[in-house]
PDB file of C-alpha atoms in Angstrom:
ATOM      1  CA  MET R   1     -28.609 -17.785  -9.983  1.00  0.00           C
ATOM      2  CA  LEU R   2     -25.791 -15.706  -8.494  1.00  0.00           C
ATOM      3  CA  ARG R   3     -23.601 -13.706 -10.814  1.00  0.00           C
ATOM      4  CA  PRO R   4     -19.817 -14.187 -10.422  1.00  0.00           C
ATOM      5  CA  VAL R   5     -19.447 -10.610  -9.123  1.00  0.00           C
ATOM      6  CA  ALA R   6     -22.010 -11.335  -6.411  1.00  0.00           C
ATOM      7  CA  LEU R   7     -19.888 -14.286  -5.270  1.00  0.00           C
ATOM      8  CA  LEU R   8     -16.879 -12.059  -4.483  1.00  0.00           C
ATOM      9  CA  PRO R   9     -18.230 -10.743  -1.145  1.00  0.00           C
ATOM     10  CA  ILE R  10     -19.262 -14.264  -0.144  1.00  0.00           C
ATOM     11  CA  ALA R  11     -15.782 -15.573  -0.974  1.00  0.00           C
ATOM     12  CA  ALA R  12     -14.175 -12.717   0.979  1.00  0.00           C
ATOM     13  CA  LEU R  13     -16.280 -13.466   4.051  1.00  0.00           C
ATOM     14  CA  THR R  14     -15.473 -17.172   3.788  1.00  0.00           C
ATOM     15  CA  LEU R  15     -11.741 -16.431   3.610  1.00  0.00           C
ATOM     16  CA  ALA R  16     -11.985 -14.013   6.520  1.00  0.00           C
ATOM     17  CA  ALA R  17     -13.604 -16.739   8.611  1.00  0.00           C
ATOM     18  CA  CYS R  18     -10.585 -18.971   7.925  1.00  0.00           C
ATOM     19  CA  ALA R  19      -8.107 -16.408   9.247  1.00  0.00           C
ATOM     20  CA  GLU R  20      -6.569 -16.922  12.652  1.00  0.00           C
ATOM     21  CA  SER R  21      -8.568 -15.159  15.313  1.00  0.00           C
ATOM     22  CA  VAL R  22      -7.129 -13.730  18.479  1.00  0.00           C
ATOM     23  CA  PRO R  23      -9.388 -13.646  21.528  1.00  0.00           C
ATOM     24  CA  THR R  24     -10.432 -10.099  22.371  1.00  0.00           C
ATOM     25  CA  ARG R  25      -9.278  -8.895  25.784  1.00  0.00           C
ATOM     26  CA  ILE R  26     -11.270  -6.186  27.509  1.00  0.00           C
ATOM     27  CA  GLY R  27      -9.384  -3.493  29.381  1.00  0.00           C
ATOM     28  CA  ALA R  28     -10.295  -1.778  32.669  1.00  0.00           C
ATOM     29  CA  ASP R  29     -12.150   0.892  30.675  1.00  0.00           C
ATOM     30  CA  GLY R  30     -14.436  -1.731  29.135  1.00  0.00           C
ATOM     31  CA  LYS R  31     -12.924  -1.309  25.677  1.00  0.00           C
ATOM     32  CA  PRO R  32     -10.985  -3.957  23.732  1.00  0.00           C
ATOM     33  CA  VAL R  33      -7.249  -3.923  24.401  1.00  0.00           C
ATOM     34  CA  PRO R  34      -5.372  -3.302  21.133  1.00  0.00           C
ATOM     35  CA  VAL R  35      -3.478  -6.310  19.815  1.00  0.00           C
ATOM     36  CA  ILE R  36      -0.235  -5.735  17.953  1.00  0.00           C
ATOM     37  CA  TYR R  37      -0.297  -7.271  14.479  1.00  0.00           C
ATOM     38  CA  ARG R  38       3.112  -8.948  14.376  1.00  0.00           C
ATOM     39  CA  ILE R  39       4.504  -9.918  10.991  1.00  0.00           C
ATOM     40  CA  GLY R  40       7.103 -12.656  10.770  1.00  0.00           C
ATOM     41  CA  PRO R  41      10.114 -12.730   8.455  1.00  0.00           C
ATOM     42  CA  GLY R  42       8.474 -15.285   6.136  1.00  0.00           C
ATOM     43  CA  ASP R  43       5.141 -13.466   5.800  1.00  0.00           C
ATOM     44  CA  LEU R  44       6.022 -10.970   3.048  1.00  0.00           C
ATOM     45  CA  GLY R  45       4.809 -13.031   0.070  1.00  0.00           C
ATOM     46  CA  ARG R  46       1.579 -14.063   1.789  1.00  0.00           C
ATOM     47  CA  ILE R  47       0.808 -10.453   2.717  1.00  0.00           C
ATOM     48  CA  GLN R  48       1.662  -9.120  -0.748  1.00  0.00           C
ATOM     49  CA  PHE R  49      -0.591 -11.646  -2.480  1.00  0.00           C
ATOM     50  CA  ARG R  50      -3.437 -11.101   0.013  1.00  0.00           C
ATOM     51  CA  MET R  51      -3.274  -7.369  -0.743  1.00  0.00           C
ATOM     52  CA  LEU R  52      -3.052  -7.993  -4.505  1.00  0.00           C
ATOM     53  CA  ASP R  53      -6.063 -10.329  -4.427  1.00  0.00           C
ATOM     54  CA  SER R  54      -8.054  -7.864  -2.329  1.00  0.00           C
ATOM     55  CA  VAL R  55      -7.219  -4.901  -4.554  1.00  0.00           C
ATOM     56  CA  ASN R  56      -8.068  -6.918  -7.667  1.00  0.00           C
ATOM     57  CA  ALA R  57     -11.432  -7.983  -6.204  1.00  0.00           C
ATOM     58  CA  LEU R  58     -12.260  -4.309  -5.598  1.00  0.00           C
ATOM     59  CA  ARG R  59     -11.025  -3.341  -9.075  1.00  0.00           C
ATOM     60  CA  ALA R  60     -13.141  -6.073 -10.678  1.00  0.00           C
ATOM     61  CA  ARG R  61     -16.244  -4.653  -8.998  1.00  0.00           C
ATOM     62  CA  ALA R  62     -15.326  -1.212 -10.361  1.00  0.00           C
ATOM     63  CA  GLY R  63     -14.675  -2.553 -13.871  1.00  0.00           C
ATOM     64  CA  SER R  64     -10.919  -1.882 -13.752  1.00  0.00           C
ATOM     65  CA  PRO R  65      -8.448  -4.453 -15.108  1.00  0.00           C
ATOM     66  CA  PRO R  66      -6.473  -6.518 -12.606  1.00  0.00           C
ATOM     67  CA  LEU R  67      -3.033  -5.546 -11.362  1.00  0.00           C
ATOM     68  CA  GLN R  68      -0.009  -7.808 -11.177  1.00  0.00           C
ATOM     69  CA  LEU R  69       2.803  -7.644  -8.652  1.00  0.00           C
ATOM     70  CA  ASN R  70       5.950  -6.079 -10.053  1.00  0.00           C
ATOM     71  CA  ALA R  71       9.335  -6.815  -8.461  1.00  0.00           C
ATOM     72  CA  GLN R  72      10.735  -3.348  -9.174  1.00  0.00           C
ATOM     73  CA  LEU R  73       7.697  -1.581  -7.673  1.00  0.00           C
ATOM     74  CA  ASN R  74       7.870  -3.955  -4.675  1.00  0.00           C
ATOM     75  CA  ALA R  75      11.507  -2.887  -4.182  1.00  0.00           C
ATOM     76  CA  ALA R  76      10.616   0.812  -4.458  1.00  0.00           C
ATOM     77  CA  ALA R  77       7.783   0.324  -1.933  1.00  0.00           C
ATOM     78  CA  ALA R  78      10.111  -1.512   0.481  1.00  0.00           C
ATOM     79  CA  THR R  79      12.658   1.304   0.250  1.00  0.00           C
ATOM     80  CA  GLN R  80       9.967   3.883   1.021  1.00  0.00           C
ATOM     81  CA  SER R  81       8.546   1.914   3.967  1.00  0.00           C
ATOM     82  CA  ARG R  82      11.980   1.574   5.600  1.00  0.00           C
ATOM     83  CA  ASP R  83      12.769   5.231   4.969  1.00  0.00           C
ATOM     84  CA  MET R  84       9.485   6.465   6.452  1.00  0.00           C
ATOM     85  CA  SER R  85      10.318   4.502   9.605  1.00  0.00           C
ATOM     86  CA  PHE R  86      13.777   6.069   9.644  1.00  0.00           C
ATOM     87  CA  GLN R  87      12.248   9.552   9.259  1.00  0.00           C
ATOM     88  CA  GLY R  88       9.502   8.801  11.783  1.00  0.00           C
ATOM     89  CA  ARG R  89       6.747  10.195   9.567  1.00  0.00           C
ATOM     90  CA  PRO R  90       4.541   9.172   6.655  1.00  0.00           C
ATOM     91  CA  TRP R  91       5.875  11.250   3.800  1.00  0.00           C
ATOM     92  CA  HIS R  92       6.205  10.690   0.057  1.00  0.00           C
ATOM     93  CA  PHE R  93       9.743  12.036  -0.127  1.00  0.00           C
ATOM     94  CA  GLY R  94      12.783  10.072   0.993  1.00  0.00           C
ATOM     95  CA  SER R  95      15.335  11.225   3.528  1.00  0.00           C
ATOM     96  CA  ASP R  96      17.669  11.706   0.549  1.00  0.00           C
ATOM     97  CA  GLY R  97      15.097  13.922  -1.214  1.00  0.00           C
ATOM     98  CA  SER R  98      13.956  11.120  -3.541  1.00  0.00           C
ATOM     99  CA  SER R  99      10.452  11.174  -4.958  1.00  0.00           C
ATOM    100  CA  PRO R 100       8.247   8.139  -5.710  1.00  0.00           C
ATOM    101  CA  VAL R 101       9.321   8.420  -9.359  1.00  0.00           C
ATOM    102  CA  THR R 102      13.004   8.491  -8.432  1.00  0.00           C
ATOM    103  CA  ARG R 103      12.620   5.369  -6.284  1.00  0.00           C
ATOM    104  CA  ALA R 104      10.788   3.547  -9.091  1.00  0.00           C
ATOM    105  CA  ARG R 105      13.552   4.514 -11.559  1.00  0.00           C
ATOM    106  CA  ARG R 106      16.280   3.426  -9.133  1.00  0.00           C
ATOM    107  CA  ALA R 107      14.542   0.077  -8.713  1.00  0.00           C
ATOM    108  CA  GLY R 108      14.552  -0.374 -12.492  1.00  0.00           C
ATOM    109  CA  TYR R 109      10.873   0.208 -13.286  1.00  0.00           C
ATOM    110  CA  GLN R 110      10.630   1.136 -16.971  1.00  0.00           C
ATOM    111  CA  GLY R 111       6.935   2.023 -17.118  1.00  0.00           C
ATOM    112  CA  ARG R 112       5.036   5.031 -15.864  1.00  0.00           C
ATOM    113  CA  LEU R 113       4.536   5.397 -12.126  1.00  0.00           C
ATOM    114  CA  MET R 114       0.830   6.052 -11.565  1.00  0.00           C
ATOM    115  CA  GLY R 115       0.653   6.532  -7.804  1.00  0.00           C
ATOM    116  CA  GLU R 116       1.989   5.829  -4.338  1.00  0.00           C
ATOM    117  CA  LEU R 117      -0.041   5.250  -1.181  1.00  0.00           C
ATOM    118  CA  ILE R 118       1.539   5.315   2.270  1.00  0.00           C
ATOM    119  CA  SER R 119       0.369   4.647   5.797  1.00  0.00           C
ATOM    120  CA  GLU R 120       1.724   4.764   9.344  1.00  0.00           C
ATOM    121  CA  THR R 121      -0.446   2.520  11.483  1.00  0.00           C
ATOM    122  CA  PHE R 122      -0.782  -0.446  13.807  1.00  0.00           C
ATOM    123  CA  GLU R 123      -3.485  -1.890  11.504  1.00  0.00           C
ATOM    124  CA  THR R 124      -3.297  -4.910   9.224  1.00  0.00           C
ATOM    125  CA  GLU R 125      -2.849  -4.602   5.480  1.00  0.00           C
ATOM    126  CA  LEU R 126      -6.571  -5.196   4.895  1.00  0.00           C
ATOM    127  CA  GLU R 127      -7.581  -2.575   7.472  1.00  0.00           C
ATOM    128  CA  THR R 128      -5.162  -0.191   5.750  1.00  0.00           C
ATOM    129  CA  LEU R 129      -6.723  -1.025   2.373  1.00  0.00           C
ATOM    130  CA  ALA R 130     -10.164  -0.262   3.808  1.00  0.00           C
ATOM    131  CA  ALA R 131      -8.900   3.113   5.060  1.00  0.00           C
ATOM    132  CA  TRP R 132      -7.438   3.900   1.623  1.00  0.00           C
ATOM    133  CA  MET R 133     -10.722   2.937  -0.036  1.00  0.00           C
ATOM    134  CA  ALA R 134     -12.626   5.281   2.293  1.00  0.00           C
ATOM    135  CA  GLU R 135     -10.813   8.370   0.935  1.00  0.00           C
ATOM    136  CA  PRO R 136     -11.542   9.580  -2.627  1.00  0.00           C
ATOM    137  CA  GLU R 137      -7.912  10.541  -3.406  1.00  0.00           C
ATOM    138  CA  THR R 138      -6.378   7.231  -2.352  1.00  0.00           C
ATOM    139  CA  ARG R 139      -9.275   5.194  -3.767  1.00  0.00           C
ATOM    140  CA  SER R 140      -8.665   6.811  -7.167  1.00  0.00           C
ATOM    141  CA  VAL R 141      -5.063   5.520  -7.145  1.00  0.00           C
ATOM    142  CA  LEU R 142      -6.251   1.984  -6.361  1.00  0.00           C
ATOM    143  CA  MET R 143      -9.036   2.026  -8.952  1.00  0.00           C
ATOM    144  CA  ASP R 144      -7.164   3.832 -11.758  1.00  0.00           C
ATOM    145  CA  PRO R 145      -8.044   1.803 -14.882  1.00  0.00           C
ATOM    146  CA  ALA R 146      -4.720   2.763 -16.507  1.00  0.00           C
ATOM    147  CA  ALA R 147      -2.682   1.002 -13.792  1.00  0.00           C
ATOM    148  CA  ARG R 148      -1.491  -2.545 -14.520  1.00  0.00           C
ATOM    149  CA  ASP R 149       1.364  -3.124 -12.024  1.00  0.00           C
ATOM    150  CA  MET R 150       1.430  -2.969  -8.254  1.00  0.00           C
ATOM    151  CA  GLY R 151       4.205  -2.887  -5.698  1.00  0.00           C
ATOM    152  CA  PHE R 152       3.460  -3.457  -2.030  1.00  0.00           C
ATOM    153  CA  ALA R 153       5.765  -3.617   0.978  1.00  0.00           C
ATOM    154  CA  PHE R 154       6.032  -2.718   4.648  1.00  0.00           C
ATOM    155  CA  HIS R 155       8.424  -2.124   7.486  1.00  0.00           C
ATOM    156  CA  GLN R 156       7.527  -3.011  11.075  1.00  0.00           C
ATOM    157  CA  ASP R 157       9.165  -1.203  13.975  1.00  0.00           C
ATOM    158  CA  PRO R 158      10.008  -3.109  17.173  1.00  0.00           C
ATOM    159  CA  ASN R 159       6.964  -1.520  18.898  1.00  0.00           C
ATOM    160  CA  GLY R 160       4.680  -3.020  16.212  1.00  0.00           C
ATOM    161  CA  LYS R 161       4.060   0.148  14.190  1.00  0.00           C
ATOM    162  CA  LEU R 162       3.696  -0.589  10.489  1.00  0.00           C
ATOM    163  CA  TRP R 163       4.781   1.563   7.590  1.00  0.00           C
ATOM    164  CA  TRP R 164       2.870   0.435   4.478  1.00  0.00           C
ATOM    165  CA  THR R 165       3.628   1.529   0.901  1.00  0.00           C
ATOM    166  CA  LEU R 166       1.644   0.606  -2.218  1.00  0.00           C
ATOM    167  CA  THR R 167       2.728   1.784  -5.668  1.00  0.00           C
ATOM    168  CA  THR R 168       0.976   1.442  -9.015  1.00  0.00           C
ATOM    169  CA  GLY R 169       2.309   1.762 -12.517  1.00  0.00           C
ATOM    170  CA  ASN R 170       1.679   1.107 -16.178  1.00  0.00           C
ATOM    171  CA  PRO R 171       4.405  -0.857 -18.007  1.00  0.00           C
ATOM    172  CA  PHE R 172       3.020   0.097 -21.430  1.00  0.00           C
ATOM    173  CA  GLU R 173       3.432   3.851 -20.974  1.00  0.00           C
ATOM    174  CA  SER R 174       6.767   5.579 -20.926  1.00  0.00           C
ATOM    175  CA  GLY R 175       7.565   8.632 -18.918  1.00  0.00           C
ATOM    176  CA  PHE R 176       6.699   9.412 -15.362  1.00  0.00           C
ATOM    177  CA  THR R 177       4.125  11.449 -13.528  1.00  0.00           C
ATOM    178  CA  PRO R 178       5.527  15.013 -13.643  1.00  0.00           C
ATOM    179  CA  THR R 179       4.160  16.109 -10.245  1.00  0.00           C
ATOM    180  CA  TYR R 180       6.644  13.828  -8.470  1.00  0.00           C
ATOM    181  CA  ASP R 181       9.724  14.925 -10.409  1.00  0.00           C
ATOM    182  CA  ARG R 182      11.217  17.118  -7.708  1.00  0.00           C
ATOM    183  CA  VAL R 183      11.017  17.806  -4.013  1.00  0.00           C
ATOM    184  CA  PRO R 184       9.350  21.113  -3.125  1.00  0.00           C
ATOM    185  CA  PRO R 185      11.862  23.733  -1.980  1.00  0.00           C
ATOM    186  CA  PRO R 186      12.169  24.367   1.773  1.00  0.00           C
ATOM    187  CA  ARG R 187       9.988  27.181   3.110  1.00  0.00           C
ATOM    188  CA  GLY R 188      11.365  30.589   2.409  1.00  0.00           C
ATOM    189  CA  GLU R 189      13.241  29.461  -0.719  1.00  0.00           C
ATOM    190  CA  SER R 190      12.075  29.439  -4.298  1.00  0.00           C
TER     191      SER R 190
END
């Protein structure tokens, strides 16, 4: 008899098989030609819930409680994704000097911000999640058992580049992570 946890990978593979597939084109060099992952205006909710479900499946395997989407953290993540595109770099600080904590406060989040993950890529949200899971620092944000809320958003440039932002928080704790409270001073200043 299969345990429920053992069914998660089978369910994930079944869902992946249902996804639309794009035929692979081979370039002159014999390698697959990259395909731009285009996201339509009505895809936000579907993408957010696919990421939430995927993160929660990974958290369940690790024994961490599930996360729920939070509108304020979604708004803070959307602000960061647009701003990273504007700045042209993946960076935790906004063009106005805002930190992840500041953006969460501005969006009205009353709990404690636990972490923020960012990515500049042409990859899908699930490929980005796999990359985050491959690194100990970013994996620890995703698997933090104290986190209960998640925000997730993106911005796509006209050339197809994606700017992903995922935030986590705990609505039951007050205060904010002190390491994000201020922007480091420019070089040469103290």
